[in-house]
PDB file of C-alpha atoms in Angstrom:
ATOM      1  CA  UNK L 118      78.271 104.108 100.011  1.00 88.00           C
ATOM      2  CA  UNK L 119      78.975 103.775  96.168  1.00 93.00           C
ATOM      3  CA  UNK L 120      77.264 100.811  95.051  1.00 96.00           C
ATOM      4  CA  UNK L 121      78.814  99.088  91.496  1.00 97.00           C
ATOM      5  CA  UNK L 122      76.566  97.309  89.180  1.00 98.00           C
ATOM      6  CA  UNK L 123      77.883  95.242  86.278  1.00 98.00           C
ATOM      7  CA  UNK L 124      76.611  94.199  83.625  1.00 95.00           C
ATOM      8  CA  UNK L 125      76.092  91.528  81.922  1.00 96.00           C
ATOM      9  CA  UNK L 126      76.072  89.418  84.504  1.00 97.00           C
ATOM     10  CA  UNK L 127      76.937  86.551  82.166  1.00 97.00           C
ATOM     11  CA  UNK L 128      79.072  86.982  78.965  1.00 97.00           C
ATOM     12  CA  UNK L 129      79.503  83.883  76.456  1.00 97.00           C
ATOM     13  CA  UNK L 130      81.798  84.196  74.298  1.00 96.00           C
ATOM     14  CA  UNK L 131      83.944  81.999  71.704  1.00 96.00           C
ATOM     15  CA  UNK L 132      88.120  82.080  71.959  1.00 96.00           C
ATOM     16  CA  UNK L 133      89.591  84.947  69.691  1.00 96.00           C
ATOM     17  CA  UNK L 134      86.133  87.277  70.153  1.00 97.00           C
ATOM     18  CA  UNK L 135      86.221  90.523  72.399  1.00 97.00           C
ATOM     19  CA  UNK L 136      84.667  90.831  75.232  1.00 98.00           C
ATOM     20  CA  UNK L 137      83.402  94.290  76.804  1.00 98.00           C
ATOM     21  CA  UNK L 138      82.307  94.368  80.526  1.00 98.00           C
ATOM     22  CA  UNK L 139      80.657  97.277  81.963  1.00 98.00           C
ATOM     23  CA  UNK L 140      80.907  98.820  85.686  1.00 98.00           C
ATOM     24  CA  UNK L 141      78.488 101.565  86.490  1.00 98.00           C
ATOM     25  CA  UNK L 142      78.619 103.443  90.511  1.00 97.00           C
ATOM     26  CA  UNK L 143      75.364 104.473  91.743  1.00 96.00           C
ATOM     27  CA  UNK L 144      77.585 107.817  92.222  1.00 95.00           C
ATOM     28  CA  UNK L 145      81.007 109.609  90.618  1.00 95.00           C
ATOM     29  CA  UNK L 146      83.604 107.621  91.335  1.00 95.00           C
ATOM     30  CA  UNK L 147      85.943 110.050  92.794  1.00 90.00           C
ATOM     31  CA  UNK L 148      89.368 110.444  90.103  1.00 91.00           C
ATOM     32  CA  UNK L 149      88.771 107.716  88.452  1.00 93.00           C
ATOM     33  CA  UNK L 150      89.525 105.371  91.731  1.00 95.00           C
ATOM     34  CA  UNK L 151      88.223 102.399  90.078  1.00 96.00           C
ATOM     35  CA  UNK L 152      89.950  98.591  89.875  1.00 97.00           C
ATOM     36  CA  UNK L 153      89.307  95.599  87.914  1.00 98.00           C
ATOM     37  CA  UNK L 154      90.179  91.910  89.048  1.00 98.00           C
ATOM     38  CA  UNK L 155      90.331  88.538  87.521  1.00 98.00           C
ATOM     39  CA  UNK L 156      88.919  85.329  89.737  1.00 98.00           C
ATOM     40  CA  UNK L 157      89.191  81.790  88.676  1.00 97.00           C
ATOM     41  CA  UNK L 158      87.792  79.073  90.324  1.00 95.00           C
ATOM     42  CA  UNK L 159      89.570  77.939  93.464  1.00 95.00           C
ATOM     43  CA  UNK L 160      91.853  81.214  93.186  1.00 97.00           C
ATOM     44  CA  UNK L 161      92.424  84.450  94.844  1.00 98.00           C
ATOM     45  CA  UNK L 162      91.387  87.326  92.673  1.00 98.00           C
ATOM     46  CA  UNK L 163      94.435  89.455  90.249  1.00 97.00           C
ATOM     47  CA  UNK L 164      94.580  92.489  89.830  1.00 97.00           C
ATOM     48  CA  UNK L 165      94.392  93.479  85.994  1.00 97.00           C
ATOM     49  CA  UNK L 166      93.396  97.477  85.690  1.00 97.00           C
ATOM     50  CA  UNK L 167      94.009 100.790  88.421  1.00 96.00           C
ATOM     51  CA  UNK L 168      93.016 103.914  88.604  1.00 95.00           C
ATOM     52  CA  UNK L 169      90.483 103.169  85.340  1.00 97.00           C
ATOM     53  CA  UNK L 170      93.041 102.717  82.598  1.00 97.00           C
ATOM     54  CA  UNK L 171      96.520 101.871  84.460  1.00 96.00           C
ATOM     55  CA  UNK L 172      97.579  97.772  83.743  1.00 97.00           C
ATOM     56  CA  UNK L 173      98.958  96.082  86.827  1.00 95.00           C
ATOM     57  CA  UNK L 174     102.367  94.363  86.317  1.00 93.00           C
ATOM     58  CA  UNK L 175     102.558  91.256  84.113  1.00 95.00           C
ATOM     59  CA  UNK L 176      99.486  91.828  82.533  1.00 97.00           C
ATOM     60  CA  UNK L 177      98.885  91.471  79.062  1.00 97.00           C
ATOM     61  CA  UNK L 178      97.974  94.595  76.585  1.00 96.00           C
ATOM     62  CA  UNK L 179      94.755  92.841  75.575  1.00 97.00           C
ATOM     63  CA  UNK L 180      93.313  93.763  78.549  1.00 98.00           C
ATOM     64  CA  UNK L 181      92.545  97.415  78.622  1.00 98.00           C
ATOM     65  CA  UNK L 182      90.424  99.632  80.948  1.00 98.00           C
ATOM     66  CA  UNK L 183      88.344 102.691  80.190  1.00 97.00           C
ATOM     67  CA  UNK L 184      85.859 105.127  81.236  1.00 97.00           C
ATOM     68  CA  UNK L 185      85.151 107.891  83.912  1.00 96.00           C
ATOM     69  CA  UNK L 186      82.705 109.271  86.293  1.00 95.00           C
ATOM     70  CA  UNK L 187      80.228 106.735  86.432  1.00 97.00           C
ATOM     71  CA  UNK L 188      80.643 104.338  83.969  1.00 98.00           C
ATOM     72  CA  UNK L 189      83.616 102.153  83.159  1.00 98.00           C
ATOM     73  CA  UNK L 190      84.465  99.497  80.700  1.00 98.00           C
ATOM     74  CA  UNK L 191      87.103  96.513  80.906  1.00 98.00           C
ATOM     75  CA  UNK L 192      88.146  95.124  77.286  1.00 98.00           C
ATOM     76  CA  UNK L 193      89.516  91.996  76.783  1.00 98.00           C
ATOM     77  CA  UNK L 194      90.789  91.766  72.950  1.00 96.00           C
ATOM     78  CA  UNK L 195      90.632  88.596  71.186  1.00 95.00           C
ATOM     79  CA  UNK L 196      89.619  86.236  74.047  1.00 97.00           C
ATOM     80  CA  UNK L 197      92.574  83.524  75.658  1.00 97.00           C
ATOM     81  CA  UNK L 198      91.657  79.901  77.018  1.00 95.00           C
ATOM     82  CA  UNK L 199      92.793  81.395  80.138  1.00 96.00           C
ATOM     83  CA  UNK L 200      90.755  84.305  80.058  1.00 97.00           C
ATOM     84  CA  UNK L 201      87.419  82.733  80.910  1.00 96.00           C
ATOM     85  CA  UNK L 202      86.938  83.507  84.360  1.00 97.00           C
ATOM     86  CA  UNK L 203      84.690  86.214  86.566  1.00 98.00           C
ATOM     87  CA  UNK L 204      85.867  89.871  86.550  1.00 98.00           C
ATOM     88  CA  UNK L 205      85.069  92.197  89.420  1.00 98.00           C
ATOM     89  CA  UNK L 206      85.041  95.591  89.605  1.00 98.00           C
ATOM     90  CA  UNK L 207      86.251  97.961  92.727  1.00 97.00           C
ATOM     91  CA  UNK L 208      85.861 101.482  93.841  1.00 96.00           C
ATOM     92  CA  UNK L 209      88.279 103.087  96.351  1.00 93.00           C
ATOM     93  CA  UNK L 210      87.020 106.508  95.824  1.00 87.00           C
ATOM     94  CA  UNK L 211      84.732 106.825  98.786  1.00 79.00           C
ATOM     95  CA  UNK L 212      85.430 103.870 100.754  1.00 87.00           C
ATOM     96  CA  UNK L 213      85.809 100.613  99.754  1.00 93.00           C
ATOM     97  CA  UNK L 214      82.948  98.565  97.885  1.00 95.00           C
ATOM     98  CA  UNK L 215      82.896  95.657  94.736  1.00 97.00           C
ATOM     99  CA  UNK L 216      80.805  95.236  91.964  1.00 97.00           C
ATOM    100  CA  UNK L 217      78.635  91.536  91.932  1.00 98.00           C
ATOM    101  CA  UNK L 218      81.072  90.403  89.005  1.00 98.00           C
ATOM    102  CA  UNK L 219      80.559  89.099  85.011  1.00 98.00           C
ATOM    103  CA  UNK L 220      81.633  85.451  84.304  1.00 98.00           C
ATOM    104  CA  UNK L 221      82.928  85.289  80.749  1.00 98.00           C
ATOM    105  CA  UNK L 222      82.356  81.299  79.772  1.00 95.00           C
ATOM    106  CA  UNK L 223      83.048  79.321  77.071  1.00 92.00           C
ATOM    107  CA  UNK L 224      80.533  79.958  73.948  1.00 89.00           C
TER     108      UNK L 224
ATOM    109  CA  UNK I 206     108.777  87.776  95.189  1.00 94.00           C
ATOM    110  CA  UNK I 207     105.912  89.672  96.992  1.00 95.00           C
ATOM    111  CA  UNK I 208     104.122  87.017  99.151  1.00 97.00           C
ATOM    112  CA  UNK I 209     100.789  86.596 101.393  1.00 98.00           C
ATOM    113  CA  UNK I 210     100.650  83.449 103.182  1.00 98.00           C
ATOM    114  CA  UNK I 211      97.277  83.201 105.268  1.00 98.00           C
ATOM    115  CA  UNK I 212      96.622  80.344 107.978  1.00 98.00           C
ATOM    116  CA  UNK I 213      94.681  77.256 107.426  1.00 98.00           C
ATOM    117  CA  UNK I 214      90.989  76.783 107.307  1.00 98.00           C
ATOM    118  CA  UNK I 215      88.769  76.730 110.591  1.00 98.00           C
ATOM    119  CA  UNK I 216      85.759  75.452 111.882  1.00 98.00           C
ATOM    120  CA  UNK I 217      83.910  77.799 114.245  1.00 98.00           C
ATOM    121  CA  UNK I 218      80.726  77.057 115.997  1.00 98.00           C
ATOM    122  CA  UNK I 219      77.737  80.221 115.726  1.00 98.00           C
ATOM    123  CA  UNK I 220      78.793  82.746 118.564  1.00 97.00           C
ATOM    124  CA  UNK I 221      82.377  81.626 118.708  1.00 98.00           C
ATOM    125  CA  UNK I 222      85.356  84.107 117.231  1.00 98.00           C
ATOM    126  CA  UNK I 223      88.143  83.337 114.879  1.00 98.00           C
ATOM    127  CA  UNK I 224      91.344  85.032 114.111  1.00 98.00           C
ATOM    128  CA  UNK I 225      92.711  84.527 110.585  1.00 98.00           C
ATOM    129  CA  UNK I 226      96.460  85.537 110.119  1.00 98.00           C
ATOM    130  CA  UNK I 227      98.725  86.929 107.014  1.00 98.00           C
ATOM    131  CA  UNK I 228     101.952  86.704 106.764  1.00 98.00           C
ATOM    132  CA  UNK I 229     103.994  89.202 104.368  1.00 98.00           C
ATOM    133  CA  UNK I 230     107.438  88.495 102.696  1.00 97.00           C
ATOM    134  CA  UNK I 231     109.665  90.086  99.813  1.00 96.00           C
ATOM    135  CA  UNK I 232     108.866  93.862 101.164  1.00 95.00           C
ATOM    136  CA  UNK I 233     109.029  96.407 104.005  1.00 95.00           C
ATOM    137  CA  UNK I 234     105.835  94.915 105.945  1.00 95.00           C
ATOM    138  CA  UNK I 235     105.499  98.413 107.404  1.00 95.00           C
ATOM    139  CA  UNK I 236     105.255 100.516 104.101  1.00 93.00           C
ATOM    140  CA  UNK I 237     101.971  98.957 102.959  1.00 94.00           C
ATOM    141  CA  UNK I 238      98.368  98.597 103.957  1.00 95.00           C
ATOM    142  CA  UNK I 239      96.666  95.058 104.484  1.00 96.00           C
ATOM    143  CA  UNK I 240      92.897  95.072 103.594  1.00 97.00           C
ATOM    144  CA  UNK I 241      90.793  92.098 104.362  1.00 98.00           C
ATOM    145  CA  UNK I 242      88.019  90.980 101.568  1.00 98.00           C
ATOM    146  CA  UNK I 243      86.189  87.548 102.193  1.00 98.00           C
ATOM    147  CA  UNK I 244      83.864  85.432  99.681  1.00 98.00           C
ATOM    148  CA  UNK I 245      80.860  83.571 100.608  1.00 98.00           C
ATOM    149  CA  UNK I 246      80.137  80.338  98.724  1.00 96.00           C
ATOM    150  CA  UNK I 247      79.325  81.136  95.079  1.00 94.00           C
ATOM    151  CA  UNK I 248      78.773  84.911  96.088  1.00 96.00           C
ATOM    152  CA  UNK I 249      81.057  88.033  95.308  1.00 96.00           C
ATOM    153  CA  UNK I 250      83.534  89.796  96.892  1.00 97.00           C
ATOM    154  CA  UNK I 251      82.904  91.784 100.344  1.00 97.00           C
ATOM    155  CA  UNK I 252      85.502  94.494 101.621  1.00 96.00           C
ATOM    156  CA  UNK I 253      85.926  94.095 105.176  1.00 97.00           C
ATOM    157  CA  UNK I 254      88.588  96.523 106.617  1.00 95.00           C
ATOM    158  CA  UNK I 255      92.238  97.796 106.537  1.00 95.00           C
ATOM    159  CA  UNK I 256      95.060  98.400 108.844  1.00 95.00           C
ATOM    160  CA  UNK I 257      97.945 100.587 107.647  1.00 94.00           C
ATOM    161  CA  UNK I 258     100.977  98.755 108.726  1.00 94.00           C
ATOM    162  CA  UNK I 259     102.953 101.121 110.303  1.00 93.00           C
ATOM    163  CA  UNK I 260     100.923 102.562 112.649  1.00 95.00           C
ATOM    164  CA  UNK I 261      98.324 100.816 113.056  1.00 96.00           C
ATOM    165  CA  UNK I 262      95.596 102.834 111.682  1.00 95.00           C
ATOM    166  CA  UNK I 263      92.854 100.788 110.738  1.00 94.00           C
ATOM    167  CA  UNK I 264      89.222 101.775 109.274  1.00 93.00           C
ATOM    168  CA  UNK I 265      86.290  99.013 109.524  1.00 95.00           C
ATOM    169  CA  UNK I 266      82.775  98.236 106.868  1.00 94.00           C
ATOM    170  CA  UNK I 267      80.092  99.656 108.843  1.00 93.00           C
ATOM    171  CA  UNK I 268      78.448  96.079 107.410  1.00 92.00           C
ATOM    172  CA  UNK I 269      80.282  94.257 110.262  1.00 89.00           C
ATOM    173  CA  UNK I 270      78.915  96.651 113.170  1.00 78.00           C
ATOM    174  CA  UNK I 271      82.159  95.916 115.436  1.00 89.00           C
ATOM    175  CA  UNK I 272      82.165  92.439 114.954  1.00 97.00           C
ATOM    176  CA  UNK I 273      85.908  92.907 113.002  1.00 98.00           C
ATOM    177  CA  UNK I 274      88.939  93.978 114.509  1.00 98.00           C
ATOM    178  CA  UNK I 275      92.301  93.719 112.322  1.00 97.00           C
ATOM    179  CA  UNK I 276      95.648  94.197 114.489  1.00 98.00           C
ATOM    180  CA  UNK I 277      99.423  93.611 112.771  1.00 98.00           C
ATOM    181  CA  UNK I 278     102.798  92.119 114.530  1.00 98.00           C
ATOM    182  CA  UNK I 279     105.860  94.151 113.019  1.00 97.00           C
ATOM    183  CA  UNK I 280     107.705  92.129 113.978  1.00 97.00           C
ATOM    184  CA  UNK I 281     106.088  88.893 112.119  1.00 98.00           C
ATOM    185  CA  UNK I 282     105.220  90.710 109.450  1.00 98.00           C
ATOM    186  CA  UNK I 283     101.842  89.895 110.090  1.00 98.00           C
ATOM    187  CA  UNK I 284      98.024  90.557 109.584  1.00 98.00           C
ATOM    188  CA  UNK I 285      95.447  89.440 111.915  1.00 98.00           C
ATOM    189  CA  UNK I 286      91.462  89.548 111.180  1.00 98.00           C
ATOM    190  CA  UNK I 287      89.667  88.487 114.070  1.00 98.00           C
ATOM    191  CA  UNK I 288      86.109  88.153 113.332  1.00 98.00           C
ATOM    192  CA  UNK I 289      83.276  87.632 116.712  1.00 97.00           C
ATOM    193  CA  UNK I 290      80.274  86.531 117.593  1.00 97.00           C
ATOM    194  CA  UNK I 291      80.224  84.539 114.410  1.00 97.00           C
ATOM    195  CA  UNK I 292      77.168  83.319 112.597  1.00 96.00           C
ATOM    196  CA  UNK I 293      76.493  80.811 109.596  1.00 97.00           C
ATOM    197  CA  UNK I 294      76.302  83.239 107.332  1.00 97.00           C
ATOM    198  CA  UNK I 295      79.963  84.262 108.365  1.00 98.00           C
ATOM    199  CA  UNK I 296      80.811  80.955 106.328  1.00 98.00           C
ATOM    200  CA  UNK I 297      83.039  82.283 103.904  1.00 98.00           C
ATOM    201  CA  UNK I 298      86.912  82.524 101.936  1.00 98.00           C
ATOM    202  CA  UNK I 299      88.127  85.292 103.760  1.00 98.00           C
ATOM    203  CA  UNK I 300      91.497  87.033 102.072  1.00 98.00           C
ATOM    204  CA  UNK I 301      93.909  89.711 102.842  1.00 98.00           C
ATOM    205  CA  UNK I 302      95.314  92.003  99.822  1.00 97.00           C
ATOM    206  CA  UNK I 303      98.033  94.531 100.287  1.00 96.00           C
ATOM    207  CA  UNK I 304      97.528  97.945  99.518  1.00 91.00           C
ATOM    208  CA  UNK I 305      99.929 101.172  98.830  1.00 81.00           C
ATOM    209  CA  UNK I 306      98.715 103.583 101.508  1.00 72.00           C
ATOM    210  CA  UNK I 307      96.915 106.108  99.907  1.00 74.00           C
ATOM    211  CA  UNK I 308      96.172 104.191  96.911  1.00 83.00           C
ATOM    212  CA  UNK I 309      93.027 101.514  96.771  1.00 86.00           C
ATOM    213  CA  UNK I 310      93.901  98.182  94.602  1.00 94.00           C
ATOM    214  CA  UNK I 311      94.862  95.310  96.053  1.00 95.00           C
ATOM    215  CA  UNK I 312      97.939  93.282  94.707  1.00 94.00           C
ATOM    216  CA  UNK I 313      98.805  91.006  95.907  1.00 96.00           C
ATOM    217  CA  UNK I 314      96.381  88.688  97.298  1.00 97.00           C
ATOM    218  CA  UNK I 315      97.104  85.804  99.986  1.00 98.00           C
ATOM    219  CA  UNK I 316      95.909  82.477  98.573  1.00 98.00           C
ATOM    220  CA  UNK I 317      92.341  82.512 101.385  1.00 98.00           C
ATOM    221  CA  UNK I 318      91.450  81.094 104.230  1.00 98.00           C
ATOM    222  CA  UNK I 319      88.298  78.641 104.518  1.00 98.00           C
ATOM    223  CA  UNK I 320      85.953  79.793 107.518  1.00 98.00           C
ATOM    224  CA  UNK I 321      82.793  77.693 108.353  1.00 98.00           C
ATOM    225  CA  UNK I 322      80.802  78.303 111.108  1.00 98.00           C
ATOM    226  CA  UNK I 323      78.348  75.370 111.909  1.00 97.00           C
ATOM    227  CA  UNK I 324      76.692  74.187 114.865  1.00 94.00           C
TER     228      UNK I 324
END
Protein backbone atom coordinates (compact mmCIF):
# COMPACT_ATOMS: atom_id res chain seq x y z
CA UNK A 1 0.00 0.00 0.00
CA UNK A 2 1.27 3.61 -0.85
CA UNK A 3 1.22 5.48 2.23
CA UNK A 4 0.99 9.69 1.76
CA UNK A 5 2.57 11.91 4.24
CA UNK A 6 1.97 15.66 4.27
CA UNK A 7 3.51 18.08 5.50
CA UNK A 8 3.15 20.62 7.44
CA UNK A 9 0.65 19.36 9.26
CA UNK A 10 -0.40 22.88 10.23
CA UNK A 11 0.07 25.96 7.93
CA UNK A 12 -0.75 29.62 9.35
CA UNK A 13 -0.97 31.90 7.17
CA UNK A 14 -2.33 35.66 6.73
CA UNK A 15 -5.10 36.46 3.70
CA UNK A 16 -3.26 37.47 0.36
CA UNK A 17 0.09 35.14 1.35
CA UNK A 18 0.79 31.77 -0.58
CA UNK A 19 0.55 28.82 0.74
CA UNK A 20 2.59 25.58 -0.46
CA UNK A 21 1.48 22.09 0.83
CA UNK A 22 3.51 19.12 0.26
CA UNK A 23 2.39 15.31 -0.42
CA UNK A 24 5.13 12.76 -0.42
CA UNK A 25 4.13 8.50 -1.19
CA UNK A 26 6.21 6.16 0.64
CA UNK A 27 6.48 4.79 -3.16
CA UNK A 28 6.11 6.22 -7.08
CA UNK A 29 2.92 7.16 -7.50
CA UNK A 30 2.09 5.40 -10.61
CA UNK A 31 1.45 8.39 -13.75
CA UNK A 32 1.08 10.89 -11.71
CA UNK A 33 -2.40 9.35 -10.19
CA UNK A 34 -2.45 11.78 -7.48
CA UNK A 35 -5.67 14.12 -6.17
CA UNK A 36 -6.01 16.99 -3.97
CA UNK A 37 -9.27 17.92 -1.93
CA UNK A 38 -10.56 20.79 0.01
CA UNK A 39 -12.61 20.00 3.53
CA UNK A 40 -14.30 22.59 5.57
CA UNK A 41 -15.80 22.06 8.67
CA UNK A 42 -19.17 20.34 8.61
CA UNK A 43 -18.61 19.67 4.71
CA UNK A 44 -17.93 16.93 2.35
CA UNK A 45 -14.51 17.21 0.83
CA UNK A 46 -14.04 19.09 -3.17
CA UNK A 47 -12.16 18.10 -5.39
CA UNK A 48 -9.56 20.88 -6.48
CA UNK A 49 -6.45 19.07 -8.52
CA UNK A 50 -6.29 15.39 -10.80
CA UNK A 51 -3.93 13.56 -12.17
CA UNK A 52 -1.10 16.05 -10.32
CA UNK A 53 -1.64 19.24 -12.26
CA UNK A 54 -5.31 18.92 -13.93
CA UNK A 55 -8.00 21.66 -12.02
CA UNK A 56 -11.41 20.14 -11.42
CA UNK A 57 -14.35 22.22 -12.79
CA UNK A 58 -15.17 25.56 -11.14
CA UNK A 59 -12.07 25.88 -9.55
CA UNK A 60 -10.16 28.85 -9.38
CA UNK A 61 -6.53 29.32 -11.20
CA UNK A 62 -4.96 30.16 -7.84
CA UNK A 63 -4.98 26.84 -6.99
CA UNK A 64 -2.41 24.92 -8.90
CA UNK A 65 -0.92 21.39 -8.53
CA UNK A 66 2.57 20.12 -9.21
CA UNK A 67 5.06 17.49 -8.92
CA UNK A 68 5.78 13.77 -9.88
CA UNK A 69 6.97 10.49 -8.71
CA UNK A 70 7.03 10.90 -5.18
CA UNK A 71 6.61 14.20 -4.22
CA UNK A 72 3.83 16.63 -5.00
CA UNK A 73 2.97 20.16 -4.18
CA UNK A 74 -0.56 22.00 -4.03
CA UNK A 75 -0.23 25.99 -4.37
CA UNK A 76 -2.67 28.19 -3.31
CA UNK A 77 -1.71 31.89 -4.64
CA UNK A 78 -2.57 34.80 -2.64
CA UNK A 79 -4.71 33.17 0.11
CA UNK A 80 -8.99 33.77 0.05
CA UNK A 81 -11.17 34.03 3.37
CA UNK A 82 -12.60 30.97 1.99
CA UNK A 83 -9.56 29.20 1.48
CA UNK A 84 -8.74 28.34 5.08
CA UNK A 85 -9.70 24.92 5.40
CA UNK A 86 -7.79 21.24 5.52
CA UNK A 87 -6.42 19.89 2.19
CA UNK A 88 -5.99 16.18 1.61
CA UNK A 89 -4.10 14.47 -0.64
CA UNK A 90 -5.07 11.03 -2.66
CA UNK A 91 -3.34 8.38 -4.60
CA UNK A 92 -5.22 6.12 -7.06
CA UNK A 93 -2.17 4.70 -8.55
CA UNK A 94 -1.98 1.45 -6.68
CA UNK A 95 -5.13 1.28 -4.89
CA UNK A 96 -6.76 3.72 -3.11
CA UNK A 97 -5.16 5.52 0.07
CA UNK A 98 -5.24 9.52 1.61
CA UNK A 99 -2.75 11.55 3.00
CA UNK A 100 -3.48 12.71 7.07
CA UNK A 101 -4.25 16.34 5.65
CA UNK A 102 -2.68 20.21 6.31
CA UNK A 103 -5.13 22.74 7.90
CA UNK A 104 -4.28 26.18 6.56
CA UNK A 105 -5.74 28.69 9.53
CA UNK A 106 -5.98 32.07 9.97
CA UNK A 107 -2.43 33.81 10.90
CA UNK B 1 -26.72 19.26 -11.65
CA UNK B 2 -24.68 16.13 -10.60
CA UNK B 3 -26.14 15.04 -7.19
CA UNK B 4 -25.35 12.47 -4.18
CA UNK B 5 -27.97 12.34 -1.68
CA UNK B 6 -26.98 9.82 1.22
CA UNK B 7 -29.57 8.64 4.03
CA UNK B 8 -29.83 10.02 7.44
CA UNK B 9 -27.66 9.40 10.40
CA UNK B 10 -27.90 6.06 12.52
CA UNK B 11 -27.34 4.78 15.75
CA UNK B 12 -25.97 1.23 15.84
CA UNK B 13 -25.22 -0.74 18.89
CA UNK B 14 -21.32 -2.70 18.87
CA UNK B 15 -21.96 -6.01 16.81
CA UNK B 16 -24.99 -4.71 15.01
CA UNK B 17 -24.74 -3.83 10.96
CA UNK B 18 -25.81 -0.76 9.13
CA UNK B 19 -26.51 -0.07 5.56
CA UNK B 20 -25.92 3.52 4.40
CA UNK B 21 -27.52 4.41 0.94
CA UNK B 22 -26.63 7.00 -2.09
CA UNK B 23 -28.72 8.13 -4.30
CA UNK B 24 -27.39 9.56 -7.82
CA UNK B 25 -29.19 12.18 -10.07
CA UNK B 26 -28.27 14.48 -13.17
CA UNK B 27 -26.24 11.41 -14.95
CA UNK B 28 -26.29 7.87 -16.38
CA UNK B 29 -26.06 6.08 -12.78
CA UNK B 30 -24.55 3.16 -14.69
CA UNK B 31 -21.52 4.97 -16.43
CA UNK B 32 -19.74 5.82 -13.17
CA UNK B 33 -18.12 4.22 -10.18
CA UNK B 34 -19.33 4.95 -6.48
CA UNK B 35 -16.45 4.75 -3.90
CA UNK B 36 -17.20 4.91 -0.26
CA UNK B 37 -14.66 7.10 2.09
CA UNK B 38 -15.78 7.67 5.82
CA UNK B 39 -14.25 10.18 8.56
CA UNK B 40 -13.85 9.48 12.13
CA UNK B 41 -14.32 12.37 14.56
CA UNK B 42 -11.51 14.92 14.07
CA UNK B 43 -9.48 12.20 12.06
CA UNK B 44 -8.75 12.03 8.19
CA UNK B 45 -10.12 10.50 5.44
CA UNK B 46 -10.29 6.49 5.05
CA UNK B 47 -11.03 4.82 1.53
CA UNK B 48 -13.31 2.08 2.02
CA UNK B 49 -14.34 0.42 -1.33
CA UNK B 50 -15.92 0.83 -4.84
CA UNK B 51 -18.54 -0.70 -6.95
CA UNK B 52 -18.54 0.06 -10.68
CA UNK B 53 -22.09 0.73 -11.47
CA UNK B 54 -22.78 -1.19 -14.26
CA UNK B 55 -21.81 -4.36 -13.43
CA UNK B 56 -21.35 -4.57 -10.32
CA UNK B 57 -17.74 -5.01 -9.92
CA UNK B 58 -16.68 -3.96 -6.69
CA UNK B 59 -13.04 -4.08 -4.96
CA UNK B 60 -12.87 -3.78 -0.94
CA UNK B 61 -9.72 -2.05 1.73
CA UNK B 62 -8.16 -5.06 3.00
CA UNK B 63 -8.45 -2.63 6.40
CA UNK B 64 -12.11 -3.77 6.72
CA UNK B 65 -11.30 -7.69 6.52
CA UNK B 66 -14.95 -8.47 5.01
CA UNK B 67 -16.72 -6.47 7.29
CA UNK B 68 -17.89 -4.07 3.98
CA UNK B 69 -19.98 -5.08 1.29
CA UNK B 70 -21.21 -2.24 -1.28
CA UNK B 71 -24.17 -3.46 -3.69
CA UNK B 72 -26.09 -0.78 -6.27
CA UNK B 73 -30.00 -0.75 -7.44
CA UNK B 74 -30.05 0.39 -11.24
CA UNK B 75 -32.89 0.96 -11.06
CA UNK B 76 -32.79 3.61 -7.98
CA UNK B 77 -29.85 4.84 -8.98
CA UNK B 78 -28.46 3.81 -5.89
CA UNK B 79 -25.36 2.98 -3.66
CA UNK B 80 -25.51 0.84 -0.71
CA UNK B 81 -22.51 0.41 1.99
CA UNK B 82 -23.41 -2.03 4.42
CA UNK B 83 -20.94 -2.14 7.11
CA UNK B 84 -21.10 -5.51 10.00
CA UNK B 85 -20.24 -6.52 13.04
CA UNK B 86 -19.77 -2.91 13.95
CA UNK B 87 -17.60 -1.58 16.72
CA UNK B 88 -17.12 1.95 18.46
CA UNK B 89 -14.46 2.73 16.62
CA UNK B 90 -16.75 2.31 13.44
CA UNK B 91 -18.19 5.77 14.77
CA UNK B 92 -17.65 7.80 11.91
CA UNK B 93 -19.03 10.35 8.67
CA UNK B 94 -19.12 7.84 6.18
CA UNK B 95 -19.44 9.35 2.33
CA UNK B 96 -19.83 8.08 -1.11
CA UNK B 97 -17.90 9.97 -4.12
CA UNK B 98 -18.43 9.12 -7.72
CA UNK B 99 -15.74 8.09 -9.78
CA UNK B 100 -15.08 7.82 -13.80
CA UNK B 101 -14.24 4.13 -14.17
CA UNK B 102 -10.82 3.90 -14.81
CA UNK B 103 -9.95 7.14 -13.42
CA UNK B 104 -9.40 7.68 -9.36
CA UNK B 105 -10.81 11.27 -8.05
CA UNK B 106 -13.82 11.58 -6.59
CA UNK B 107 -16.31 14.43 -7.63
CA UNK B 108 -18.78 14.65 -6.54
CA UNK B 109 -19.25 13.91 -3.01
CA UNK B 110 -22.73 13.10 -1.19
CA UNK B 111 -23.18 15.52 1.72
CA UNK B 112 -22.26 12.20 4.68
CA UNK B 113 -23.93 10.19 6.70
CA UNK B 114 -23.46 10.26 10.68
CA UNK B 115 -22.77 6.58 12.03
CA UNK B 116 -22.37 6.02 15.85
CA UNK B 117 -22.10 2.89 17.28
CA UNK B 118 -22.62 2.92 21.15
CA UNK B 119 -23.71 0.51 23.58
Amino acid sequence: EIVLTQSPGTLSLSPGERATLSCRASQSVSSNRLAWYQQKPGQAPRLLIYDASRRATGIPDRFSGSGSGTDFTLTINRLEPEDFAVYYCQQYGGSFTFGPGTKVDIK
Amino acid sequence: QVQLVQSGAEVKKPGASVTVSCKASGYTFTTYAMHWVRQAPGQGLEWMGWIYAGNGDTKYSENFQGRVTITRDTSASTAYMELSSLKSEDTAIYYCARNVAGTGWLDPWGQGTLVTVSS
